[in-house]
mmCIF file of C-alpha atoms in Angstrom:
data_model
loop_
_atom_site.group_PDB
_atom_site.id
_atom_site.type_symbol
_atom_site.label_atom_id
_atom_site.label_comp_id
_atom_site.label_asym_id
_atom_site.label_seq_id
_atom_site.Cartn_x
_atom_site.Cartn_y
_atom_site.Cartn_z
ATOM 1 C CA MET T 323 31.469 8.203 -21.396
ATOM 2 C CA THR T 324 30.197 11.412 -20.663
ATOM 3 C CA ARG T 325 27.943 12.069 -17.111
ATOM 4 C CA SER T 326 24.449 11.686 -18.759
ATOM 5 C CA ARG T 327 25.322 8.710 -20.567
ATOM 6 C CA LEU T 328 26.682 6.981 -17.447
ATOM 7 C CA ILE T 329 23.185 7.891 -15.401
ATOM 8 C CA GLY T 330 21.251 6.932 -18.381
ATOM 9 C CA ALA T 331 23.244 3.034 -18.775
ATOM 10 C CA ALA T 332 22.752 2.501 -15.140
ATOM 11 C CA LEU T 333 19.232 3.409 -15.309
ATOM 12 C CA GLU T 334 18.618 1.149 -18.518
ATOM 13 C CA ALA T 335 20.834 -1.624 -16.638
ATOM 14 C CA GLU T 336 18.478 -1.359 -13.507
ATOM 15 C CA TRP T 337 15.010 -1.284 -15.538
ATOM 16 C CA LEU T 338 16.139 -4.337 -17.459
ATOM 17 C CA LYS T 339 16.867 -6.422 -14.415
ATOM 18 C CA PHE T 340 13.860 -5.055 -12.451
ATOM 19 C CA ARG T 341 11.424 -5.931 -15.261
ATOM 20 C CA SER T 342 13.046 -9.296 -16.152
ATOM 21 C CA ALA T 343 13.024 -10.343 -11.911
ATOM 22 C CA LEU T 344 10.232 -12.189 -10.821
ATOM 23 C CA VAL T 345 10.136 -10.498 -7.263
ATOM 24 C CA PRO T 346 8.881 -7.503 -8.766
ATOM 25 C CA ARG T 347 6.272 -9.092 -10.785
ATOM 26 C CA VAL T 348 5.179 -11.095 -7.696
ATOM 27 C CA ALA T 349 5.128 -8.070 -6.074
ATOM 28 C CA THR T 350 3.229 -6.061 -8.519
ATOM 29 C CA ALA T 351 0.482 -8.681 -8.615
ATOM 30 C CA ALA T 352 0.416 -9.089 -4.691
ATOM 31 C CA LEU T 353 -0.084 -5.506 -4.137
ATOM 32 C CA VAL T 354 -2.533 -4.286 -7.138
ATOM 33 C CA LEU T 355 -4.883 -7.756 -7.575
ATOM 34 C CA GLY T 356 -4.129 -8.824 -4.095
ATOM 35 C CA ILE T 357 -5.095 -5.542 -2.232
ATOM 36 C CA ALA T 358 -8.331 -5.087 -5.283
ATOM 37 C CA ALA T 359 -9.582 -9.092 -4.334
ATOM 38 C CA LEU T 360 -9.587 -8.450 -0.505
ATOM 39 C CA SER T 361 -10.930 -5.056 -0.601
ATOM 40 C CA SER T 362 -14.072 -6.420 -3.021
ATOM 41 C CA SER T 363 -14.613 -9.555 -1.394
ATOM 42 C CA PHE T 364 -14.908 -7.672 1.726
ATOM 43 C CA ALA T 365 -17.090 -5.113 0.649
ATOM 44 C CA LEU T 366 -19.589 -7.540 -0.466
ATOM 45 C CA VAL T 367 -19.792 -9.177 2.353
ATOM 46 C CA ALA T 368 -20.203 -6.371 3.968
ATOM 47 C CA GLY T 369 -23.132 -5.007 2.220
ATOM 48 C CA GLN T 370 -25.196 -8.499 3.698
ATOM 49 C CA PRO T 371 -25.980 -7.525 7.325
ATOM 50 C CA GLU T 372 -27.344 -10.949 7.815
ATOM 51 C CA SER T 373 -24.144 -12.336 7.643
ATOM 52 C CA LEU T 374 -21.643 -13.708 10.804
ATOM 53 C CA MET T 375 -18.526 -12.235 8.297
ATOM 54 C CA ALA T 376 -20.413 -8.661 8.083
ATOM 55 C CA ALA T 377 -20.414 -7.822 12.338
ATOM 56 C CA LYS T 378 -17.010 -8.848 12.125
ATOM 57 C CA LEU T 379 -15.899 -6.598 9.418
ATOM 58 C CA ASN T 380 -18.162 -3.541 11.187
ATOM 59 C CA ALA T 381 -14.904 -2.143 12.396
ATOM 60 C CA LEU T 382 -13.300 -1.726 9.033
ATOM 61 C CA VAL T 383 -15.963 -1.174 6.708
ATOM 62 C CA VAL T 384 -17.496 2.480 6.290
ATOM 63 C CA GLY T 385 -20.658 2.771 4.224
ATOM 64 C CA THR T 386 -21.220 0.461 1.204
ATOM 65 C CA GLY T 387 -21.107 0.179 -2.356
ATOM 66 C CA TRP T 388 -18.135 2.742 -3.220
ATOM 67 C CA THR T 389 -17.445 3.627 0.509
ATOM 68 C CA ALA T 390 -16.820 0.604 1.323
ATOM 69 C CA LEU T 391 -14.683 -0.447 -1.623
ATOM 70 C CA VAL T 392 -12.235 2.156 -1.562
ATOM 71 C CA SER T 393 -12.111 2.764 2.071
ATOM 72 C CA LEU T 394 -10.914 -1.311 2.072
ATOM 73 C CA ALA T 395 -8.369 -0.550 -0.484
ATOM 74 C CA SER T 396 -6.898 2.228 1.608
ATOM 75 C CA GLN T 397 -6.651 0.518 4.814
ATOM 76 C CA ILE T 398 -5.286 -2.431 2.944
ATOM 77 C CA THR T 399 -3.005 -0.529 1.656
ATOM 78 C CA ALA T 400 -1.730 1.184 4.131
ATOM 79 C CA VAL T 401 -0.424 -1.972 5.820
ATOM 80 C CA GLY T 402 -0.053 -4.575 3.584
ATOM 81 C CA GLY T 403 1.597 -2.309 0.813
ATOM 82 C CA LEU T 404 4.221 -1.483 3.242
ATOM 83 C CA LEU T 405 5.651 -5.240 3.335
ATOM 84 C CA GLY T 406 4.966 -5.587 -0.469
ATOM 85 C CA PHE T 407 7.431 -2.440 -1.321
ATOM 86 C CA GLY T 408 9.753 -3.361 1.792
ATOM 87 C CA VAL T 409 10.100 -6.805 0.021
ATOM 88 C CA VAL T 410 10.899 -4.967 -3.468
ATOM 89 C CA LEU T 411 13.452 -2.632 -1.845
ATOM 90 C CA ALA T 412 15.034 -5.318 -0.140
ATOM 91 C CA TRP T 413 15.602 -7.417 -3.338
ATOM 92 C CA LEU T 414 16.422 -4.114 -5.270
ATOM 93 C CA PHE T 415 19.459 -3.183 -2.983
ATOM 94 C CA GLY T 416 20.191 -6.694 -1.457
ATOM 95 C CA ARG T 417 20.489 -8.560 -4.630
ATOM 96 C CA GLU T 418 23.659 -8.321 -5.667
ATOM 97 C CA PHE T 419 25.100 -9.031 -2.007
ATOM 98 C CA ALA T 420 23.200 -11.754 -1.289
ATOM 99 C CA ASP T 421 23.832 -13.337 -4.661
ATOM 100 C CA GLY T 422 27.178 -12.735 -4.718
ATOM 101 C CA VAL T 423 27.837 -10.302 -7.404
ATOM 102 C CA ILE T 424 28.725 -6.679 -5.973
ATOM 103 C CA ALA T 425 32.223 -6.917 -6.622
ATOM 104 C CA GLY T 426 31.286 -6.621 -10.557
ATOM 105 C CA LEU T 427 29.916 -3.605 -9.860
ATOM 106 C CA PHE T 428 33.336 -2.162 -8.769
ATOM 107 C CA ALA T 429 34.586 -3.077 -12.294
ATOM 108 C CA LEU T 430 32.241 -0.659 -14.182
ATOM 109 C CA PRO T 431 32.571 2.776 -15.338
ATOM 110 C CA VAL T 432 29.485 3.863 -13.535
ATOM 111 C CA ARG T 433 29.774 4.939 -10.135
ATOM 112 C CA ARG T 434 27.903 3.153 -6.902
ATOM 113 C CA GLY T 435 26.116 6.161 -6.111
ATOM 114 C CA THR T 436 25.301 6.462 -9.728
ATOM 115 C CA THR T 437 24.012 2.593 -9.810
ATOM 116 C CA ALA T 438 21.824 3.653 -6.324
ATOM 117 C CA ALA T 439 20.034 6.642 -7.721
ATOM 118 C CA ALA T 440 18.539 4.341 -10.461
ATOM 119 C CA LYS T 441 17.733 2.009 -8.572
ATOM 120 C CA LEU T 442 15.681 4.426 -6.589
ATOM 121 C CA LEU T 443 14.275 6.021 -10.274
ATOM 122 C CA VAL T 444 13.252 2.807 -10.673
ATOM 123 C CA TYR T 445 11.431 1.815 -7.797
ATOM 124 C CA ALA T 446 10.139 5.554 -7.407
ATOM 125 C CA GLY T 447 8.398 4.916 -11.402
ATOM 126 C CA TRP T 448 7.231 1.193 -10.535
ATOM 127 C CA ALA T 449 5.415 3.177 -7.269
ATOM 128 C CA LEU T 450 3.611 5.676 -9.168
ATOM 129 C CA ALA T 451 2.336 2.958 -12.309
ATOM 130 C CA LEU T 452 1.422 0.509 -9.538
ATOM 131 C CA SER T 453 -0.469 3.378 -7.588
ATOM 132 C CA ALA T 454 -2.097 4.008 -10.644
ATOM 133 C CA ALA T 455 -2.963 1.078 -11.318
ATOM 134 C CA LEU T 456 -4.546 -0.183 -8.418
ATOM 135 C CA VAL T 457 -6.784 2.808 -8.889
ATOM 136 C CA GLY T 458 -7.528 1.646 -11.883
ATOM 137 C CA VAL T 459 -8.139 -1.583 -11.318
ATOM 138 C CA ILE T 460 -10.433 -0.894 -7.893
ATOM 139 C CA LEU T 461 -12.521 1.682 -10.602
ATOM 140 C CA GLY T 462 -13.107 -1.304 -12.471
ATOM 141 C CA ILE T 463 -14.189 -4.003 -9.985
ATOM 142 C CA GLY T 464 -16.208 -1.297 -8.608
ATOM 143 C CA LEU T 465 -18.150 -0.746 -12.304
ATOM 144 C CA ALA T 466 -18.082 -4.867 -12.274
ATOM 145 C CA LEU T 467 -20.051 -4.732 -9.300
ATOM 146 C CA GLY T 468 -22.650 -2.472 -10.033
ATOM 147 C CA PHE T 469 -21.694 0.708 -7.352
ATOM 148 C CA GLY T 470 -22.764 2.540 -10.795
ATOM 149 C CA ALA T 471 -20.908 5.453 -11.624
ATOM 150 C CA PRO T 472 -18.357 7.345 -9.134
ATOM 151 C CA THR T 473 -19.736 10.436 -7.460
ATOM 152 C CA SER T 474 -17.652 13.398 -6.898
ATOM 153 C CA ALA T 475 -16.984 12.183 -3.472
ATOM 154 C CA ASP T 476 -16.300 8.076 -4.464
ATOM 155 C CA ALA T 477 -13.782 10.094 -6.917
ATOM 156 C CA GLY T 478 -11.918 11.732 -4.054
ATOM 157 C CA SER T 479 -11.647 9.039 -2.226
ATOM 158 C CA MET T 480 -10.048 7.411 -5.099
ATOM 159 C CA ALA T 481 -7.621 10.022 -5.200
ATOM 160 C CA ARG T 482 -7.032 9.498 -1.557
ATOM 161 C CA LEU T 483 -5.780 5.831 -2.314
ATOM 162 C CA PHE T 484 -3.552 6.488 -4.892
ATOM 163 C CA VAL T 485 -1.923 9.304 -2.465
ATOM 164 C CA ILE T 486 -1.798 6.494 0.618
ATOM 165 C CA ALA T 487 -0.115 3.927 -1.761
ATOM 166 C CA LEU T 488 2.471 6.976 -2.750
ATOM 167 C CA LEU T 489 2.948 7.542 1.042
ATOM 168 C CA THR T 490 3.391 3.717 1.605
ATOM 169 C CA ALA T 491 5.711 3.713 -1.335
ATOM 170 C CA GLY T 492 7.462 6.591 0.502
ATOM 171 C CA LEU T 493 7.915 4.864 3.878
ATOM 172 C CA ALA T 494 9.137 2.015 2.779
ATOM 173 C CA LEU T 495 12.325 3.641 1.486
ATOM 174 C CA PRO T 496 14.396 3.179 4.956
ATOM 175 C CA ALA T 497 14.672 -0.570 3.917
ATOM 176 C CA ALA T 498 16.632 0.508 0.724
ATOM 177 C CA LEU T 499 19.171 1.425 3.698
ATOM 178 C CA VAL T 500 19.088 -0.961 5.945
ATOM 179 C CA ALA T 501 19.490 -3.466 2.674
ATOM 180 C CA THR T 502 22.954 -1.601 1.939
ATOM 181 C CA ILE T 503 23.828 -1.852 5.493
ATOM 182 C CA ALA T 504 23.268 -5.266 6.222
ATOM 183 C CA ARG T 505 24.143 -6.412 2.786
ATOM 184 C CA GLY T 506 21.081 -8.764 2.155
ATOM 185 C CA TYR T 507 17.231 -9.127 1.803
ATOM 186 C CA LEU T 508 16.173 -10.191 5.780
ATOM 187 C CA ALA T 509 17.118 -7.503 7.833
ATOM 188 C CA PRO T 510 15.219 -4.709 5.214
ATOM 189 C CA ILE T 511 12.091 -7.123 5.500
ATOM 190 C CA GLY T 512 12.629 -7.484 8.747
ATOM 191 C CA SER T 513 12.859 -3.978 9.570
ATOM 192 C CA VAL T 514 9.543 -3.397 7.844
ATOM 193 C CA ILE T 515 7.560 -5.706 9.916
ATOM 194 C CA ALA T 516 9.036 -3.874 12.537
ATOM 195 C CA LEU T 517 7.991 -0.960 11.806
ATOM 196 C CA VAL T 518 4.405 -2.053 11.198
ATOM 197 C CA ALA T 519 4.337 -3.289 14.682
ATOM 198 C CA ILE T 520 5.679 0.380 16.254
ATOM 199 C CA ALA T 521 3.059 1.745 14.246
ATOM 200 C CA GLN T 522 0.009 -0.127 15.770
ATOM 201 C CA ILE T 523 1.887 0.621 19.201
ATOM 202 C CA ALA T 524 2.054 4.528 18.364
ATOM 203 C CA VAL T 525 -2.103 4.056 17.419
ATOM 204 C CA VAL T 526 -2.731 2.141 20.696
ATOM 205 C CA LEU T 527 -0.701 5.067 22.564
ATOM 206 C CA GLY T 528 -2.432 7.784 20.774
ATOM 207 C CA ALA T 529 0.621 9.281 18.939
ATOM 208 C CA GLY T 530 -0.281 7.288 15.669
ATOM 209 C CA GLY T 531 -1.096 11.073 13.849
ATOM 210 C CA TRP T 532 2.946 12.142 14.878
ATOM 211 C CA PHE T 533 4.570 8.740 13.685
ATOM 212 C CA PRO T 534 5.009 8.753 10.103
ATOM 213 C CA TRP T 535 4.308 4.930 9.385
ATOM 214 C CA ALA T 536 1.000 5.353 11.082
ATOM 215 C CA ALA T 537 -0.565 8.589 9.780
ATOM 216 C CA PRO T 538 -0.998 7.148 6.533
ATOM 217 C CA GLY T 539 -3.108 3.865 8.007
ATOM 218 C CA LEU T 540 -5.675 6.438 10.533
ATOM 219 C CA TRP T 541 -5.787 8.641 7.244
ATOM 220 C CA ALA T 542 -7.337 5.689 5.603
ATOM 221 C CA GLY T 543 -9.652 5.043 8.010
ATOM 222 C CA LEU T 544 -8.172 2.353 10.120
ATOM 223 C CA SER T 545 -9.091 3.699 13.655
ATOM 224 C CA GLY T 546 -12.548 5.188 12.549
ATOM 225 C CA VAL T 547 -13.924 8.187 10.731
ATOM 226 C CA ASP T 548 -12.989 10.155 13.267
ATOM 227 C CA ALA T 549 -9.352 9.514 13.656
ATOM 228 C CA THR T 550 -9.365 10.187 9.554
ATOM 229 C CA SER T 551 -10.959 13.987 10.459
ATOM 230 C CA ARG T 552 -7.897 14.454 12.819
ATOM 231 C CA VAL T 553 -5.098 13.507 10.476
ATOM 232 C CA THR T 554 -3.591 16.725 9.261
ATOM 233 C CA LEU T 555 -2.081 17.605 5.868
ATOM 234 C CA LEU T 556 1.636 18.441 8.331
ATOM 235 C CA GLN T 557 1.473 14.744 9.882
ATOM 236 C CA LEU T 558 0.898 13.287 6.289
ATOM 237 C CA LEU T 559 4.029 15.110 5.067
ATOM 238 C CA LEU T 560 6.425 13.595 7.782
ATOM 239 C CA VAL T 561 6.503 11.056 4.705
ATOM 240 C CA VAL T 562 8.653 13.391 3.051
ATOM 241 C CA PRO T 563 12.081 13.946 5.432
ATOM 242 C CA VAL T 564 11.533 10.468 5.960
ATOM 243 C CA ALA T 565 11.977 9.210 2.543
ATOM 244 C CA ALA T 566 14.432 12.293 1.426
ATOM 245 C CA ALA T 567 16.474 11.117 4.445
ATOM 246 C CA SER T 568 16.533 7.374 3.072
ATOM 247 C CA VAL T 569 17.043 8.410 -0.451
ATOM 248 C CA ALA T 570 20.642 10.945 1.044
ATOM 249 C CA LEU T 571 21.700 7.762 3.084
ATOM 250 C CA THR T 572 21.353 5.252 0.916
ATOM 251 C CA THR T 573 22.937 6.856 -2.150
ATOM 252 C CA ARG T 574 25.820 8.192 -0.173
ATOM 253 C CA ALA T 575 26.405 4.448 1.286
ATOM 254 C CA TRP T 576 26.483 3.127 -1.730
ATOM 255 C CA ALA T 577 29.109 5.788 -2.886
ATOM 256 C CA ARG T 578 31.020 4.723 -0.225
ATOM 257 C CA LEU T 579 30.896 1.126 -0.661
ATOM 258 C CA GLN T 580 34.014 -1.232 0.044
ATOM 259 C CA LEU T 581 34.571 -5.144 -1.164
#
Protein backbone atom coordinates (compact mmCIF):
# COMPACT_ATOMS: atom_id res chain seq x y z
CA MET A 1 0.00 0.00 0.00
CA THR A 2 1.38 3.43 -0.96
CA ARG A 3 2.00 6.19 1.61
CA SER A 4 -0.91 8.27 0.35
CA ARG A 5 -3.26 5.30 0.72
CA LEU A 6 -2.00 4.66 4.24
CA ILE A 7 -2.66 8.28 5.16
CA GLY A 8 -6.10 8.09 3.60
CA ALA A 9 -6.87 4.87 5.46
CA ALA A 10 -5.76 6.41 8.78
CA LEU A 11 -7.84 9.51 8.14
CA GLU A 12 -10.90 7.45 7.25
CA ALA A 13 -10.52 5.27 10.36
CA GLU A 14 -10.09 8.24 12.70
CA TRP A 15 -13.06 10.08 11.17
CA LEU A 16 -15.22 6.96 11.52
CA LYS A 17 -14.31 6.66 15.22
CA PHE A 18 -14.81 10.39 15.77
CA ARG A 19 -18.24 10.66 14.21
CA SER A 20 -19.48 7.51 15.98
CA ALA A 21 -18.36 8.46 19.47
CA LEU A 22 -20.43 10.14 22.16
CA VAL A 23 -17.75 12.52 23.45
CA PRO A 24 -17.40 14.60 20.24
CA ARG A 25 -21.19 14.76 19.89
CA VAL A 26 -21.68 16.01 23.44
CA ALA A 27 -18.80 18.48 23.07
CA THR A 28 -20.25 19.79 19.80
CA ALA A 29 -23.66 20.32 21.38
CA ALA A 30 -22.14 21.97 24.45
CA LEU A 31 -19.92 24.29 22.44
CA VAL A 32 -22.51 25.34 19.86
CA LEU A 33 -25.88 25.11 21.59
CA GLY A 34 -24.55 25.76 25.11
CA ILE A 35 -22.68 28.91 24.12
CA ALA A 36 -25.62 30.10 22.02
CA ALA A 37 -28.10 29.50 24.87
CA LEU A 38 -25.95 31.26 27.48
CA SER A 39 -25.11 34.26 25.32
CA SER A 40 -28.69 34.78 24.10
CA SER A 41 -30.19 34.49 27.59
CA PHE A 42 -27.60 36.90 29.03
CA ALA A 43 -28.22 39.33 26.15
CA LEU A 44 -31.96 39.24 26.78
CA VAL A 45 -31.51 39.84 30.51
CA ALA A 46 -29.07 42.68 29.86
CA GLY A 47 -31.73 44.33 27.71
CA GLN A 48 -33.93 44.71 30.81
CA PRO A 49 -32.11 47.44 32.81
CA GLU A 50 -34.59 47.24 35.68
CA SER A 51 -33.70 43.63 36.48
CA LEU A 52 -31.23 42.81 39.24
CA MET A 53 -29.49 40.27 37.00
CA ALA A 54 -28.86 42.95 34.38
CA ALA A 55 -26.89 44.96 36.94
CA LYS A 56 -24.73 41.92 37.67
CA LEU A 57 -24.03 41.46 33.94
CA ASN A 58 -22.95 45.05 33.37
CA ALA A 59 -19.28 44.12 33.56
CA LEU A 60 -19.64 41.55 30.77
CA VAL A 61 -22.24 42.97 28.41
CA VAL A 62 -21.32 45.58 25.85
CA GLY A 63 -24.21 47.40 24.17
CA THR A 64 -27.51 45.77 23.27
CA GLY A 65 -28.95 43.62 20.49
CA TRP A 66 -26.40 42.14 18.10
CA THR A 67 -23.50 43.81 19.91
CA ALA A 68 -24.39 42.23 23.25
CA LEU A 69 -25.21 38.81 21.77
CA VAL A 70 -22.05 38.39 19.72
CA SER A 71 -19.81 39.92 22.39
CA LEU A 72 -21.13 37.49 25.01
CA ALA A 73 -20.76 34.52 22.64
CA SER A 74 -17.15 35.54 21.97
CA GLN A 75 -16.31 35.85 25.66
CA ILE A 76 -17.89 32.51 26.58
CA THR A 77 -16.14 30.83 23.64
CA ALA A 78 -12.74 32.18 24.67
CA VAL A 79 -13.04 30.67 28.17
CA GLY A 80 -15.45 27.74 27.99
CA GLY A 81 -14.34 26.74 24.51
CA LEU A 82 -10.83 25.96 25.73
CA LEU A 83 -12.20 23.32 28.08
CA GLY A 84 -14.55 21.88 25.45
CA PHE A 85 -11.84 21.59 22.80
CA GLY A 86 -9.47 20.18 25.41
CA VAL A 87 -11.90 17.42 26.36
CA VAL A 88 -12.19 16.33 22.72
CA LEU A 89 -8.40 16.28 22.33
CA ALA A 90 -8.07 14.32 25.57
CA TRP A 91 -10.49 11.75 24.16
CA LEU A 92 -8.84 11.67 20.71
CA PHE A 93 -5.34 11.05 22.03
CA GLY A 94 -6.03 9.33 25.35
CA ARG A 95 -8.73 6.89 24.29
CA GLU A 96 -6.51 4.05 23.06
CA PHE A 97 -4.40 4.22 26.22
CA ALA A 98 -7.36 4.40 28.63
CA ASP A 99 -9.23 1.60 26.83
CA GLY A 100 -6.13 -0.61 26.71
CA VAL A 101 -6.18 -1.00 22.92
CA ILE A 102 -3.02 0.93 22.10
CA ALA A 103 -1.14 -2.33 21.40
CA GLY A 104 -3.45 -2.96 18.44
CA LEU A 105 -2.05 0.11 16.65
CA PHE A 106 1.39 -1.53 16.56
CA ALA A 107 -0.05 -4.38 14.47
CA LEU A 108 -1.32 -2.03 11.75
CA PRO A 109 0.68 -1.11 8.63
CA VAL A 110 -0.02 2.59 9.34
CA ARG A 111 2.73 4.28 11.35
CA ARG A 112 1.77 5.77 14.71
CA GLY A 113 2.94 9.23 13.59
CA THR A 114 0.56 8.99 10.64
CA THR A 115 -2.24 7.98 12.99
CA ALA A 116 -1.53 11.06 15.14
CA ALA A 117 -1.53 13.30 12.06
CA ALA A 118 -4.88 11.82 11.03
CA LYS A 119 -6.31 12.54 14.48
CA LEU A 120 -5.11 16.15 14.25
CA LEU A 121 -6.61 16.57 10.77
CA VAL A 122 -9.95 15.25 12.00
CA TYR A 123 -9.77 17.65 14.95
CA ALA A 124 -8.92 20.60 12.68
CA GLY A 125 -11.83 19.86 10.35
CA TRP A 126 -14.21 19.48 13.26
CA ALA A 127 -13.02 22.73 14.88
CA LEU A 128 -13.45 24.60 11.61
CA ALA A 129 -16.97 23.25 11.08
CA LEU A 130 -17.91 23.88 14.69
CA SER A 131 -16.71 27.50 14.54
CA ALA A 132 -18.80 28.11 11.43
CA ALA A 133 -21.81 26.39 13.01
CA LEU A 134 -21.50 28.54 16.13
CA VAL A 135 -21.59 31.72 14.06
CA GLY A 136 -24.53 30.39 12.06
CA VAL A 137 -26.52 29.54 15.20
CA ILE A 138 -25.78 32.93 16.75
CA LEU A 139 -26.91 34.59 13.51
CA GLY A 140 -30.14 32.57 13.55
CA ILE A 141 -30.83 33.40 17.19
CA GLY A 142 -30.27 37.12 16.61
CA LEU A 143 -32.70 37.11 13.71
CA ALA A 144 -35.22 35.09 15.72
CA LEU A 145 -34.97 37.59 18.60
CA GLY A 146 -35.85 40.41 16.23
CA PHE A 147 -32.48 42.19 16.21
CA GLY A 148 -32.96 42.90 12.50
CA ALA A 149 -30.46 42.46 9.70
CA PRO A 150 -26.88 42.64 11.00
CA THR A 151 -24.92 45.73 10.01
CA SER A 152 -21.39 45.61 8.64
CA ALA A 153 -20.13 46.18 12.19
CA ASP A 154 -22.19 43.22 13.41
CA ALA A 155 -20.82 41.09 10.58
CA GLY A 156 -17.33 42.09 11.68
CA SER A 157 -18.13 41.02 15.25
CA MET A 158 -19.33 37.65 13.98
CA ALA A 159 -16.13 37.25 12.00
CA ARG A 160 -14.28 37.95 15.25
CA LEU A 161 -16.32 35.24 16.98
CA PHE A 162 -15.31 32.78 14.24
CA VAL A 163 -11.63 33.67 14.63
CA ILE A 164 -11.81 33.46 18.44
CA ALA A 165 -13.30 29.96 18.19
CA LEU A 166 -10.47 28.87 15.88
CA LEU A 167 -7.81 30.48 18.10
CA THR A 168 -9.29 28.70 21.11
CA ALA A 169 -9.23 25.38 19.25
CA GLY A 170 -5.55 25.95 18.50
CA LEU A 171 -4.74 26.86 22.10
CA ALA A 172 -6.23 23.56 23.30
CA LEU A 173 -3.74 21.52 21.22
CA PRO A 174 -1.22 21.05 24.06
CA ALA A 175 -3.84 18.72 25.57
CA ALA A 176 -3.04 16.23 22.78
CA LEU A 177 0.61 16.13 23.83
CA VAL A 178 -0.27 15.81 27.52
CA ALA A 179 -2.69 12.96 26.75
CA THR A 180 0.06 11.17 24.84
CA ILE A 181 2.67 11.59 27.56
CA ALA A 182 0.26 10.80 30.42
CA ARG A 183 -1.46 8.06 28.39
CA GLY A 184 -5.00 8.88 29.48
CA TYR A 185 -7.82 11.41 29.78
CA LEU A 186 -7.46 13.12 33.13
CA ALA A 187 -4.05 14.80 32.83
CA PRO A 188 -4.90 16.70 29.61
CA ILE A 189 -8.20 17.90 31.04
CA GLY A 190 -6.39 19.02 34.16
CA SER A 191 -3.79 20.81 32.07
CA VAL A 192 -6.48 22.78 30.23
CA ILE A 193 -8.10 23.81 33.51
CA ALA A 194 -4.68 24.90 34.77
CA LEU A 195 -4.13 26.99 31.62
CA VAL A 196 -7.47 28.74 32.15
CA ALA A 197 -6.48 29.55 35.74
CA ILE A 198 -3.01 30.78 34.75
CA ALA A 199 -4.57 32.95 32.03
CA GLN A 200 -6.70 34.67 34.68
CA ILE A 201 -3.60 35.31 36.77
CA ALA A 202 -1.77 36.72 33.73
CA VAL A 203 -4.66 39.11 33.10
CA VAL A 204 -4.68 40.27 36.72
CA LEU A 205 -0.93 40.88 36.55
CA GLY A 206 -1.35 42.94 33.37
CA ALA A 207 0.50 40.49 31.11
CA GLY A 208 -2.55 38.82 29.59
CA GLY A 209 -1.96 40.22 26.11
CA TRP A 210 1.35 38.37 25.85
CA PHE A 211 0.02 35.14 27.32
CA PRO A 212 -1.41 33.18 24.36
CA TRP A 213 -4.19 31.57 26.40
CA ALA A 214 -5.42 34.96 27.66
CA ALA A 215 -5.12 37.16 24.54
CA PRO A 216 -8.25 35.86 22.70
CA GLY A 217 -10.32 36.42 25.84
CA LEU A 218 -9.10 39.99 26.14
CA TRP A 219 -9.81 40.53 22.43
CA ALA A 220 -13.32 39.17 23.02
CA GLY A 221 -13.97 41.80 25.67
CA LEU A 222 -13.54 39.90 28.94
CA SER A 223 -11.75 42.87 30.50
CA GLY A 224 -13.75 45.62 28.85
CA VAL A 225 -13.65 47.56 25.59
CA ASP A 226 -10.39 49.34 26.43
CA ALA A 227 -8.55 46.04 26.90
CA THR A 228 -10.01 44.77 23.62
CA SER A 229 -8.53 47.65 21.64
CA ARG A 230 -5.08 47.12 23.21
CA VAL A 231 -4.71 43.52 21.99
CA THR A 232 -2.42 43.49 18.95
CA LEU A 233 -2.30 41.16 15.96
CA LEU A 234 1.14 39.97 17.05
CA GLN A 235 -0.24 38.93 20.44
CA LEU A 236 -3.07 36.98 18.81
CA LEU A 237 -0.64 35.29 16.42
CA LEU A 238 1.23 33.81 19.38
CA VAL A 239 -1.36 31.05 19.07
CA VAL A 240 0.39 29.87 15.89
CA PRO A 241 3.70 28.77 17.47
CA VAL A 242 1.80 27.19 20.37
CA ALA A 243 -0.32 25.13 17.98
CA ALA A 244 2.58 24.32 15.65
CA ALA A 245 4.81 23.15 18.50
CA SER A 246 1.98 21.05 19.95
CA VAL A 247 1.33 19.37 16.59
CA ALA A 248 5.03 18.69 15.96
CA LEU A 249 5.71 17.30 19.44
CA THR A 250 2.54 15.19 19.49
CA THR A 251 3.19 13.52 16.13
CA ARG A 252 6.81 12.94 17.14
CA ALA A 253 5.73 11.40 20.44
CA TRP A 254 3.32 9.08 18.63
CA ALA A 255 6.00 8.12 16.10
CA ARG A 256 8.25 7.06 19.00
CA LEU A 257 5.58 5.27 21.02
CA GLN A 258 6.66 2.06 22.70
CA LEU A 259 4.59 -0.54 24.45
